[in-house]
Amino acid sequence: FFEQKTAYDGSLGLVGSEMCIRDSHIVVFTGAGISTAAGVPDFRSGSGTVLSTGPGAWEKKKKKKEEKKQKYVYVPSEEALPTYTHMAILKLQQEGHVKFLISQNPDGVHMKSGFPRKAMAELHGNTSIEKCAKCKKEFLRDFYVEGDDNHYTGSLCEICQGELVDTIVNFGEDLPQADTKLAFQNCKRADLTIAIGSSLRVTPACDMPLETKKHGGKLVIINLQKTPLDEQADLVIHGLCDTIISSVMKSLKIDVPSFVLRRRIQIARTVDSNQKVSVLVTGMDCEGYPMSILTKVRFSIGTFAKSLTKEPYQIDIPPKNKGKKLKLSASFYGNHKEPILNMEIPHEEKNVVLNYEISFDLKSPEWKIKELQNAGFTDSQY
C-alpha cells in the first residue's frame, strides 16, 4: 500500500465510549508505526513515505543505491525516547482503561516508558533483554543486546553460568509461547482492541485482533497505511499515530505527561559476624527489576576511595572508616546524556537495604532522588 497524509473524520466516539464503560477490557496492539516518531524506522513504509525516518527496512534494501543520497532520521533503539503515543498508552493503563498491551516492537521503548511488564506481551522480543538459555533468568540491560545467528551473546548467566541469548524473534522464527498465549487470551476477552501503527500483515500476530471480533468485541485500527483487516474493523483511521492519539486523549480529557527517565538504585549494607561491613550497589529499572544501568561507581568514605567499572558494584569498607558517611558517584551508559549521580548514604551499624527512585527529565542538569519505603526486589517479580 502507498501511504499518504489523509484526513480522518474524527469519529473517535467509539473509542471514548468504550473507555468510559466501567470494567471494560481494552487491549492495545502496537506495531513499528508508533516508534517512527522516536526515530526508529519501520519495515513496510514505501519510497513515497511522509515519515521522517524514510522508507521501511525492506524498501531500503530494494533501493539501496538511491537511498544513500537521501538523509533520514535514525535513532538507535537504546537511545529512542517514548513518543506521545507511548506515553498516552501508559497513561491509559494507569487510569485503568487499558488492561493489556501487545507489542510487536523489539525496541524496548514501551518498557522504557514505564509500562508494567506484567501487563504486556512482547511478541518479537526486546533488544534490552538477555536471557539464560539454561535457567531462563532474564537480565535487563541499558545497552543494545545482540547475539550471533543462534542468538548467543557471548555472556554467561551470573546465577547458573549458563550461556546468555538475546530475545529477538527474527522473521521465520516462532514467537515466545508465554507471550503469545497471553496475547491471544486477552484479545479473546477484550471488549475493544485498538491496533496502532501496525500493518497487520504478519501471522500469527495479525490474527490476535481478529479474536476480539470473533468473540463479540470491537476492533479499531489506527495506521498510516491501509491494512488487510480494515474491512473487518469497526473503525479505521489513517494517519500519523501521535496526531490521532492526541485527538483521542483530548476527547477523553486526559492529559499525557512528558517522558521522564526513571530508574532505581538499591544500596545493601551488610555486617557479618566479624563486624566486616560490605556495600553493594545495584541498578534497577523503574519497576524495581535489577537492570544494568551503571558503567562505573566510585565509593568514598573517610580516607578510603575506590572505583569499580563492572558489576557487581560491591566493596568492603576498611574498619578504620566505619561510622562515617559513605559517598557514591555513579555513571550511566549515556543513552540520554544522563548526568553523574551523586549520593550520600548515612552510617548504619546493622544490615540494611535502601531503595531510591531516581528521575531525570532530560532537561535538568541533575537527577532527582527520592527514598522509597518497602521497595525491595524479590525474584517473585519475574
Tab-separated table of C-alpha atoms in Angstrom:
chain	number	residue	atom	x	y	z
A	1	PHE	CA	0.000	0.000	0.000
A	2	PHE	CA	1.134	3.541	-0.667
A	3	GLU	CA	0.687	5.808	2.288
A	4	GLN	CA	-0.076	9.477	2.213
A	5	LYS	CA	-1.287	12.188	4.563
A	6	THR	CA	-5.008	11.617	4.833
A	7	ALA	CA	-7.619	13.439	6.846
A	8	TYR	CA	-9.806	11.423	9.186
A	9	ASP	CA	-13.343	12.273	10.142
A	10	GLY	CA	-12.640	12.482	13.870
A	11	SER	CA	-15.064	9.630	14.602
A	12	LEU	CA	-13.492	8.853	17.947
A	13	GLY	CA	-16.751	8.334	19.827
A	14	LEU	CA	-16.382	4.547	19.685
A	15	VAL	CA	-13.022	4.647	21.411
A	16	GLY	CA	-14.167	7.136	24.015
A	17	SER	CA	-17.430	5.368	24.792
A	18	GLU	CA	-15.709	2.018	25.351
A	19	MET	CA	-13.126	3.584	27.625
A	20	CYS	CA	-15.843	5.177	29.708
A	21	ILE	CA	-17.522	1.820	30.345
A	22	ARG	CA	-16.578	0.586	33.780
A	23	ASP	CA	-14.674	-2.738	33.852
A	24	SER	CA	-14.298	-2.695	30.074
A	25	HIS	CA	-11.364	-4.891	28.987
A	26	ILE	CA	-9.375	-2.876	26.466
A	27	VAL	CA	-6.296	-4.205	24.690
A	28	VAL	CA	-3.805	-2.108	22.719
A	29	PHE	CA	-1.857	-3.798	19.920
A	30	THR	CA	1.143	-1.827	18.656
A	31	GLY	CA	3.453	-2.049	15.662
A	32	ALA	CA	6.520	-0.252	14.365
A	33	GLY	CA	4.455	2.781	13.353
A	34	ILE	CA	4.298	4.126	16.906
A	35	SER	CA	8.096	4.300	17.149
A	36	THR	CA	8.814	6.147	13.891
A	37	ALA	CA	8.203	9.448	15.707
A	38	ALA	CA	11.036	8.394	18.035
A	39	GLY	CA	13.360	7.992	15.055
A	40	VAL	CA	13.164	4.191	14.848
A	41	PRO	CA	12.435	3.166	11.217
A	42	ASP	CA	9.636	0.722	10.415
A	43	PHE	CA	9.712	-2.151	7.923
A	44	ARG	CA	6.983	-1.611	5.333
A	45	SER	CA	6.806	2.117	4.518
A	46	GLY	CA	7.184	2.803	0.787
A	47	SER	CA	9.551	5.121	-1.078
A	48	GLY	CA	6.995	7.919	-1.030
A	49	THR	CA	6.559	7.880	2.731
A	50	VAL	CA	5.824	11.063	4.678
A	51	LEU	CA	7.759	9.722	7.663
A	52	SER	CA	10.990	11.448	8.672
A	53	THR	CA	12.572	8.020	9.139
A	54	GLY	CA	12.180	7.371	5.412
A	55	PRO	CA	11.242	4.137	3.658
A	56	GLY	CA	10.941	0.961	5.698
A	57	ALA	CA	13.801	-1.520	6.038
A	58	TRP	CA	12.595	-3.708	3.190
A	59	GLU	CA	12.126	-0.829	0.763
A	60	LYS	CA	15.606	0.477	1.587
A	61	LYS	CA	17.078	-2.889	0.671
A	62	LYS	CA	15.395	-2.705	-2.735
A	63	LYS	CA	16.702	0.793	-3.443
A	64	LYS	CA	19.995	0.788	-1.573
A	65	LYS	CA	21.899	2.967	-4.046
A	66	GLU	CA	19.171	5.587	-4.334
A	67	GLU	CA	18.655	5.835	-0.583
A	68	LYS	CA	22.318	6.667	0.040
A	69	LYS	CA	21.645	10.087	-1.444
A	70	GLN	CA	18.807	10.755	0.989
A	71	LYS	CA	19.216	11.696	4.625
A	72	TYR	CA	16.629	10.354	7.027
A	73	VAL	CA	16.216	10.411	10.790
A	74	TYR	CA	17.632	7.362	12.551
A	75	VAL	CA	17.862	6.819	16.296
A	76	PRO	CA	19.274	3.571	17.788
A	77	SER	CA	16.666	1.776	19.881
A	78	GLU	CA	18.672	2.196	23.100
A	79	GLU	CA	18.603	5.980	22.580
A	80	ALA	CA	14.984	6.227	21.417
A	81	LEU	CA	12.617	8.167	23.659
A	82	PRO	CA	8.977	7.199	24.215
A	83	THR	CA	6.678	9.095	21.848
A	84	TYR	CA	3.426	10.850	22.689
A	85	THR	CA	1.617	7.621	21.781
A	86	HIS	CA	3.805	5.520	24.094
A	87	MET	CA	3.118	7.902	26.974
A	88	ALA	CA	-0.607	8.050	26.178
A	89	ILE	CA	-0.875	4.248	26.312
A	90	LEU	CA	0.941	4.278	29.663
A	91	LYS	CA	-1.423	6.953	30.993
A	92	LEU	CA	-4.489	4.982	29.852
A	93	GLN	CA	-3.135	1.944	31.671
A	94	GLN	CA	-2.522	3.968	34.821
A	95	GLU	CA	-6.068	5.358	34.626
A	96	GLY	CA	-7.448	1.810	34.444
A	97	HIS	CA	-8.674	1.974	30.847
A	98	VAL	CA	-6.098	-0.216	29.088
A	99	LYS	CA	-5.789	-3.650	30.663
A	100	PHE	CA	-3.178	-5.242	28.393
A	101	LEU	CA	-0.607	-4.249	25.780
A	102	ILE	CA	0.639	-6.403	22.907
A	103	SER	CA	3.777	-5.078	21.228
A	104	GLN	CA	5.374	-6.255	18.001
A	105	ASN	CA	8.290	-3.885	18.590
A	106	PRO	CA	11.622	-5.190	19.902
A	107	ASP	CA	12.927	-1.641	20.526
A	108	GLY	CA	12.106	-1.733	24.259
A	109	VAL	CA	10.520	1.733	24.223
A	110	HIS	CA	7.305	0.578	25.939
A	111	MET	CA	9.399	-0.775	28.822
A	112	LYS	CA	11.366	2.467	28.947
A	113	SER	CA	8.128	4.464	29.170
A	114	GLY	CA	7.309	2.642	32.384
A	115	PHE	CA	4.578	0.324	31.111
A	116	PRO	CA	4.299	-2.623	33.551
A	117	ARG	CA	5.956	-5.756	32.196
A	118	LYS	CA	3.258	-7.973	33.754
A	119	ALA	CA	0.597	-6.256	31.651
A	120	MET	CA	2.480	-6.568	28.365
A	121	ALA	CA	3.357	-9.229	25.800
A	122	GLU	CA	6.418	-8.546	23.641
A	123	LEU	CA	5.908	-10.786	20.622
A	124	HIS	CA	9.217	-10.079	18.908
A	125	GLY	CA	11.446	-9.838	21.962
A	126	ASN	CA	13.296	-6.863	23.392
A	127	THR	CA	16.730	-5.500	22.434
A	128	SER	CA	17.299	-4.574	26.109
A	129	ILE	CA	16.977	-8.112	27.484
A	130	GLU	CA	19.365	-11.057	27.724
A	131	LYS	CA	18.040	-14.449	28.812
A	132	CYS	CA	19.797	-17.513	30.182
A	133	ALA	CA	19.366	-20.477	27.843
A	134	LYS	CA	19.670	-22.802	30.843
A	135	CYS	CA	17.749	-21.377	33.823
A	136	LYS	CA	15.644	-18.872	31.792
A	137	LYS	CA	16.529	-15.946	34.082
A	138	GLU	CA	16.163	-12.584	32.320
A	139	PHE	CA	18.645	-9.727	32.626
A	140	LEU	CA	17.648	-6.171	31.728
A	141	ARG	CA	20.289	-4.031	30.037
A	142	ASP	CA	20.601	-0.340	29.256
A	143	PHE	CA	22.518	-1.193	26.089
A	144	TYR	CA	21.670	-2.920	22.811
A	145	VAL	CA	21.731	-6.687	23.222
A	146	GLU	CA	22.769	-8.538	20.095
A	147	GLY	CA	23.587	-12.205	19.639
A	148	ASP	CA	25.042	-14.293	16.843
A	149	ASP	CA	22.986	-16.259	14.294
A	150	ASN	CA	21.967	-18.619	17.101
A	151	HIS	CA	21.201	-15.710	19.469
A	152	TYR	CA	24.158	-16.350	21.813
A	153	THR	CA	25.602	-13.079	23.134
A	154	GLY	CA	28.869	-14.437	24.497
A	155	SER	CA	27.956	-13.628	28.115
A	156	LEU	CA	27.283	-16.043	30.960
A	157	CYS	CA	24.475	-16.163	33.489
A	158	GLU	CA	25.510	-14.846	36.891
A	159	ILE	CA	23.153	-17.345	38.540
A	160	CYS	CA	23.968	-20.693	36.901
A	161	GLN	CA	26.785	-19.830	34.447
A	162	GLY	CA	24.598	-20.857	31.512
A	163	GLU	CA	25.030	-19.117	28.162
A	164	LEU	CA	23.006	-15.937	27.609
A	165	VAL	CA	20.982	-15.316	24.462
A	166	ASP	CA	19.194	-12.312	23.023
A	167	THR	CA	15.381	-12.407	22.938
A	168	ILE	CA	14.868	-11.061	19.418
A	169	VAL	CA	12.481	-13.048	17.229
A	170	ASN	CA	13.722	-12.932	13.648
A	171	PHE	CA	11.490	-13.483	10.641
A	172	GLY	CA	10.647	-17.156	10.300
A	173	GLU	CA	11.211	-17.920	13.994
A	174	ASP	CA	8.463	-18.907	16.431
A	175	LEU	CA	7.005	-16.308	18.776
A	176	PRO	CA	7.609	-16.789	22.526
A	177	GLN	CA	4.964	-19.202	23.812
A	178	ALA	CA	4.085	-17.459	27.066
A	179	ASP	CA	3.682	-14.020	25.476
A	180	THR	CA	1.705	-15.434	22.549
A	181	LYS	CA	-0.662	-17.282	24.874
A	182	LEU	CA	-1.259	-14.162	26.977
A	183	ALA	CA	-1.843	-12.052	23.866
A	184	PHE	CA	-4.481	-14.402	22.431
A	185	GLN	CA	-6.182	-14.775	25.824
A	186	ASN	CA	-6.501	-11.012	26.267
A	187	CYS	CA	-7.739	-10.416	22.712
A	188	LYS	CA	-10.427	-13.071	23.163
A	189	ARG	CA	-11.538	-11.385	26.367
A	190	ALA	CA	-11.331	-7.824	25.039
A	191	ASP	CA	-14.377	-5.592	24.650
A	192	LEU	CA	-12.189	-3.430	22.429
A	193	THR	CA	-8.812	-3.936	20.762
A	194	ILE	CA	-7.049	-0.881	19.342
A	195	ALA	CA	-4.359	-1.677	16.784
A	196	ILE	CA	-1.957	1.243	16.431
A	197	GLY	CA	0.865	1.613	13.922
A	198	SER	CA	0.765	-1.956	12.614
A	199	SER	CA	0.443	-3.202	9.040
A	200	LEU	CA	-1.372	-6.262	10.463
A	201	ARG	CA	0.185	-8.494	7.824
A	202	VAL	CA	2.447	-10.828	9.849
A	203	THR	CA	0.929	-14.026	11.220
A	204	PRO	CA	0.164	-15.187	13.821
A	205	ALA	CA	0.302	-11.706	15.374
A	206	CYS	CA	-2.234	-10.232	12.950
A	207	ASP	CA	-4.717	-12.965	13.935
A	208	MET	CA	-4.852	-11.666	17.506
A	209	PRO	CA	-7.042	-8.569	16.927
A	210	LEU	CA	-9.487	-10.745	14.978
A	211	GLU	CA	-10.030	-12.856	18.104
A	212	THR	CA	-11.695	-9.816	19.640
A	213	LYS	CA	-14.150	-9.620	16.731
A	214	LYS	CA	-14.836	-13.367	16.824
A	215	HIS	CA	-15.785	-13.142	20.496
A	216	GLY	CA	-18.124	-10.155	20.172
A	217	GLY	CA	-15.716	-7.287	20.826
A	218	LYS	CA	-14.884	-4.262	18.687
A	219	LEU	CA	-11.765	-3.515	16.651
A	220	VAL	CA	-10.292	-0.081	15.947
A	221	ILE	CA	-7.346	0.315	13.572
A	222	ILE	CA	-5.126	3.405	13.587
A	223	ASN	CA	-2.402	3.307	10.959
A	224	LEU	CA	-0.842	5.454	8.247
A	225	GLN	CA	-1.313	2.722	5.633
A	226	LYS	CA	-4.279	0.515	4.793
A	227	THR	CA	-4.263	-2.945	6.366
A	228	PRO	CA	-5.806	-6.283	5.336
A	229	LEU	CA	-8.088	-6.111	8.398
A	230	ASP	CA	-9.615	-2.698	7.601
A	231	GLU	CA	-12.856	-4.137	6.242
A	232	GLN	CA	-13.431	-6.160	9.400
A	233	ALA	CA	-12.769	-3.279	11.785
A	234	ASP	CA	-15.477	-1.174	13.434
A	235	LEU	CA	-13.444	1.988	12.912
A	236	VAL	CA	-10.405	2.700	10.745
A	237	ILE	CA	-8.431	5.943	10.877
A	238	HIS	CA	-5.495	6.505	8.530
A	239	GLY	CA	-2.934	8.989	9.733
A	240	LEU	CA	0.084	9.555	11.963
A	241	CYS	CA	-0.207	7.792	15.313
A	242	ASP	CA	0.710	10.771	17.508
A	243	THR	CA	-1.766	13.046	15.703
A	244	ILE	CA	-4.688	10.675	16.084
A	245	ILE	CA	-3.924	9.553	19.633
A	246	SER	CA	-3.637	13.220	20.623
A	247	SER	CA	-7.233	13.706	19.456
A	248	VAL	CA	-8.310	10.591	21.376
A	249	MET	CA	-6.770	11.886	24.602
A	250	LYS	CA	-8.287	15.323	24.136
A	251	SER	CA	-11.721	13.776	23.642
A	252	LEU	CA	-11.221	11.839	26.873
A	253	LYS	CA	-9.930	14.985	28.613
A	254	ILE	CA	-6.845	13.122	29.823
A	255	ASP	CA	-3.509	14.938	29.949
A	256	VAL	CA	-0.477	12.996	28.765
A	257	PRO	CA	2.706	13.577	30.787
A	258	SER	CA	6.073	14.190	29.152
A	259	PHE	CA	8.601	11.384	29.419
A	260	VAL	CA	10.831	11.352	32.468
A	261	LEU	CA	13.591	8.747	32.704
A	262	ARG	CA	13.022	6.807	35.914
A	263	ARG	CA	15.404	4.298	37.415
A	264	ARG	CA	16.086	2.851	40.853
A	265	ILE	CA	19.228	2.387	42.892
A	266	GLN	CA	19.407	-0.206	45.653
A	267	ILE	CA	22.135	0.012	48.288
A	268	ALA	CA	22.592	-3.023	50.513
A	269	ARG	CA	24.868	-2.736	53.536
A	270	THR	CA	25.737	-5.985	55.332
A	271	VAL	CA	27.645	-6.591	58.559
A	272	ASP	CA	28.986	-10.101	59.174
A	273	SER	CA	29.759	-11.832	62.470
A	274	ASN	CA	33.269	-10.334	62.464
A	275	GLN	CA	31.819	-6.822	62.055
A	276	LYS	CA	33.105	-6.629	58.480
A	277	VAL	CA	30.990	-4.144	56.515
A	278	SER	CA	30.195	-4.610	52.804
A	279	VAL	CA	28.215	-2.340	50.482
A	280	LEU	CA	26.538	-3.482	47.261
A	281	VAL	CA	25.050	-1.015	44.745
A	282	THR	CA	22.517	-2.385	42.236
A	283	GLY	CA	20.890	-0.533	39.346
A	284	MET	CA	17.217	-1.191	38.602
A	285	ASP	CA	14.529	-0.192	36.139
A	286	CYS	CA	11.562	1.930	37.187
A	287	GLU	CA	9.614	-1.123	38.430
A	288	GLY	CA	12.419	-2.416	40.604
A	289	TYR	CA	13.776	-5.168	38.367
A	290	PRO	CA	17.605	-5.383	38.500
A	291	MET	CA	18.993	-3.720	35.364
A	292	SER	CA	22.479	-2.988	34.053
A	293	ILE	CA	22.246	0.810	34.006
A	294	LEU	CA	25.605	1.722	35.573
A	295	THR	CA	29.044	1.798	33.964
A	296	LYS	CA	31.060	2.995	36.955
A	297	VAL	CA	30.576	3.504	40.691
A	298	ARG	CA	33.034	5.406	42.870
A	299	PHE	CA	32.875	4.782	46.623
A	300	SER	CA	34.461	7.155	49.099
A	301	ILE	CA	34.344	7.097	52.883
A	302	GLY	CA	36.780	8.879	55.146
A	303	THR	CA	40.266	8.366	53.698
A	304	PHE	CA	39.164	5.386	51.570
A	305	ALA	CA	38.157	5.648	47.910
A	306	LYS	CA	37.661	3.022	45.217
A	307	SER	CA	36.137	2.940	41.713
A	308	LEU	CA	34.554	-0.111	40.070
A	309	THR	CA	33.762	-0.355	36.365
A	310	LYS	CA	31.805	-3.601	36.165
A	311	GLU	CA	29.097	-5.450	38.061
A	312	PRO	CA	28.778	-6.352	40.858
A	313	TYR	CA	29.494	-2.940	42.371
A	314	GLN	CA	30.460	-4.173	45.819
A	315	ILE	CA	33.186	-3.151	48.268
A	316	ASP	CA	34.348	-3.946	51.772
A	317	ILE	CA	34.765	-0.885	53.977
A	318	PRO	CA	38.066	-0.690	55.878
A	319	PRO	CA	37.490	-0.900	59.679
A	320	LYS	CA	39.089	2.487	60.374
A	321	ASN	CA	36.401	4.189	58.250
A	322	LYS	CA	33.396	2.591	59.960
A	323	GLY	CA	30.879	5.052	61.319
A	324	LYS	CA	31.432	7.635	58.618
A	325	LYS	CA	29.091	8.676	55.813
A	326	LEU	CA	29.508	6.864	52.513
A	327	LYS	CA	29.594	8.920	49.321
A	328	LEU	CA	28.707	7.394	45.960
A	329	SER	CA	29.281	8.721	42.462
A	330	ALA	CA	27.618	6.662	39.694
A	331	SER	CA	27.978	6.942	35.908
A	332	PHE	CA	25.498	5.692	33.304
A	333	TYR	CA	25.602	4.495	29.691
A	334	GLY	CA	24.719	7.984	28.496
A	335	ASN	CA	21.964	6.990	26.054
A	336	HIS	CA	20.101	10.135	27.101
A	337	LYS	CA	23.050	12.216	28.297
A	338	GLU	CA	22.340	11.305	31.908
A	339	PRO	CA	24.414	13.273	34.422
A	340	ILE	CA	26.553	11.610	37.092
A	341	LEU	CA	24.540	10.610	40.153
A	342	ASN	CA	25.981	11.748	43.479
A	343	MET	CA	24.584	10.333	46.723
A	344	GLU	CA	25.499	10.418	50.399
A	345	ILE	CA	24.469	7.418	52.479
A	346	PRO	CA	24.115	7.709	56.282
A	347	HIS	CA	26.037	5.304	58.501
A	348	GLU	CA	24.265	2.179	59.789
A	349	GLU	CA	25.566	-0.346	62.328
A	350	LYS	CA	23.250	-3.091	61.065
A	351	ASN	CA	22.182	-4.849	57.895
A	352	VAL	CA	20.053	-2.512	55.818
A	353	VAL	CA	18.684	-2.267	52.292
A	354	LEU	CA	17.958	1.234	50.983
A	355	ASN	CA	15.943	1.830	47.810
A	356	TYR	CA	15.859	5.089	45.883
A	357	GLU	CA	13.908	6.248	42.869
A	358	ILE	CA	15.999	8.494	40.648
A	359	SER	CA	14.411	10.568	37.895
A	360	PHE	CA	15.809	12.695	35.092
A	361	ASP	CA	13.586	14.868	32.885
A	362	LEU	CA	16.273	15.184	30.146
A	363	LYS	CA	16.439	18.953	30.637
A	364	SER	CA	17.620	19.128	34.215
A	365	PRO	CA	21.373	19.125	34.967
A	366	GLU	CA	20.915	16.587	37.763
A	367	TRP	CA	18.934	13.590	38.980
A	368	LYS	CA	16.096	13.931	41.467
A	369	ILE	CA	16.427	11.407	44.287
A	370	LYS	CA	13.585	10.003	46.398
A	371	GLU	CA	13.970	7.319	49.061
A	372	LEU	CA	11.410	4.522	48.741
A	373	GLN	CA	9.916	2.518	51.572
A	374	ASN	CA	9.306	-1.236	51.262
A	375	ALA	CA	10.530	-1.283	47.668
A	376	GLY	CA	12.943	-4.181	47.824
A	377	PHE	CA	13.208	-6.503	44.846
A	378	THR	CA	12.284	-10.159	45.075
A	379	ASP	CA	12.606	-12.896	42.473
A	380	SER	CA	8.823	-13.353	42.609
A	381	GLN	CA	8.555	-10.315	40.338
A	382	TYR	CA	9.766	-12.419	37.411
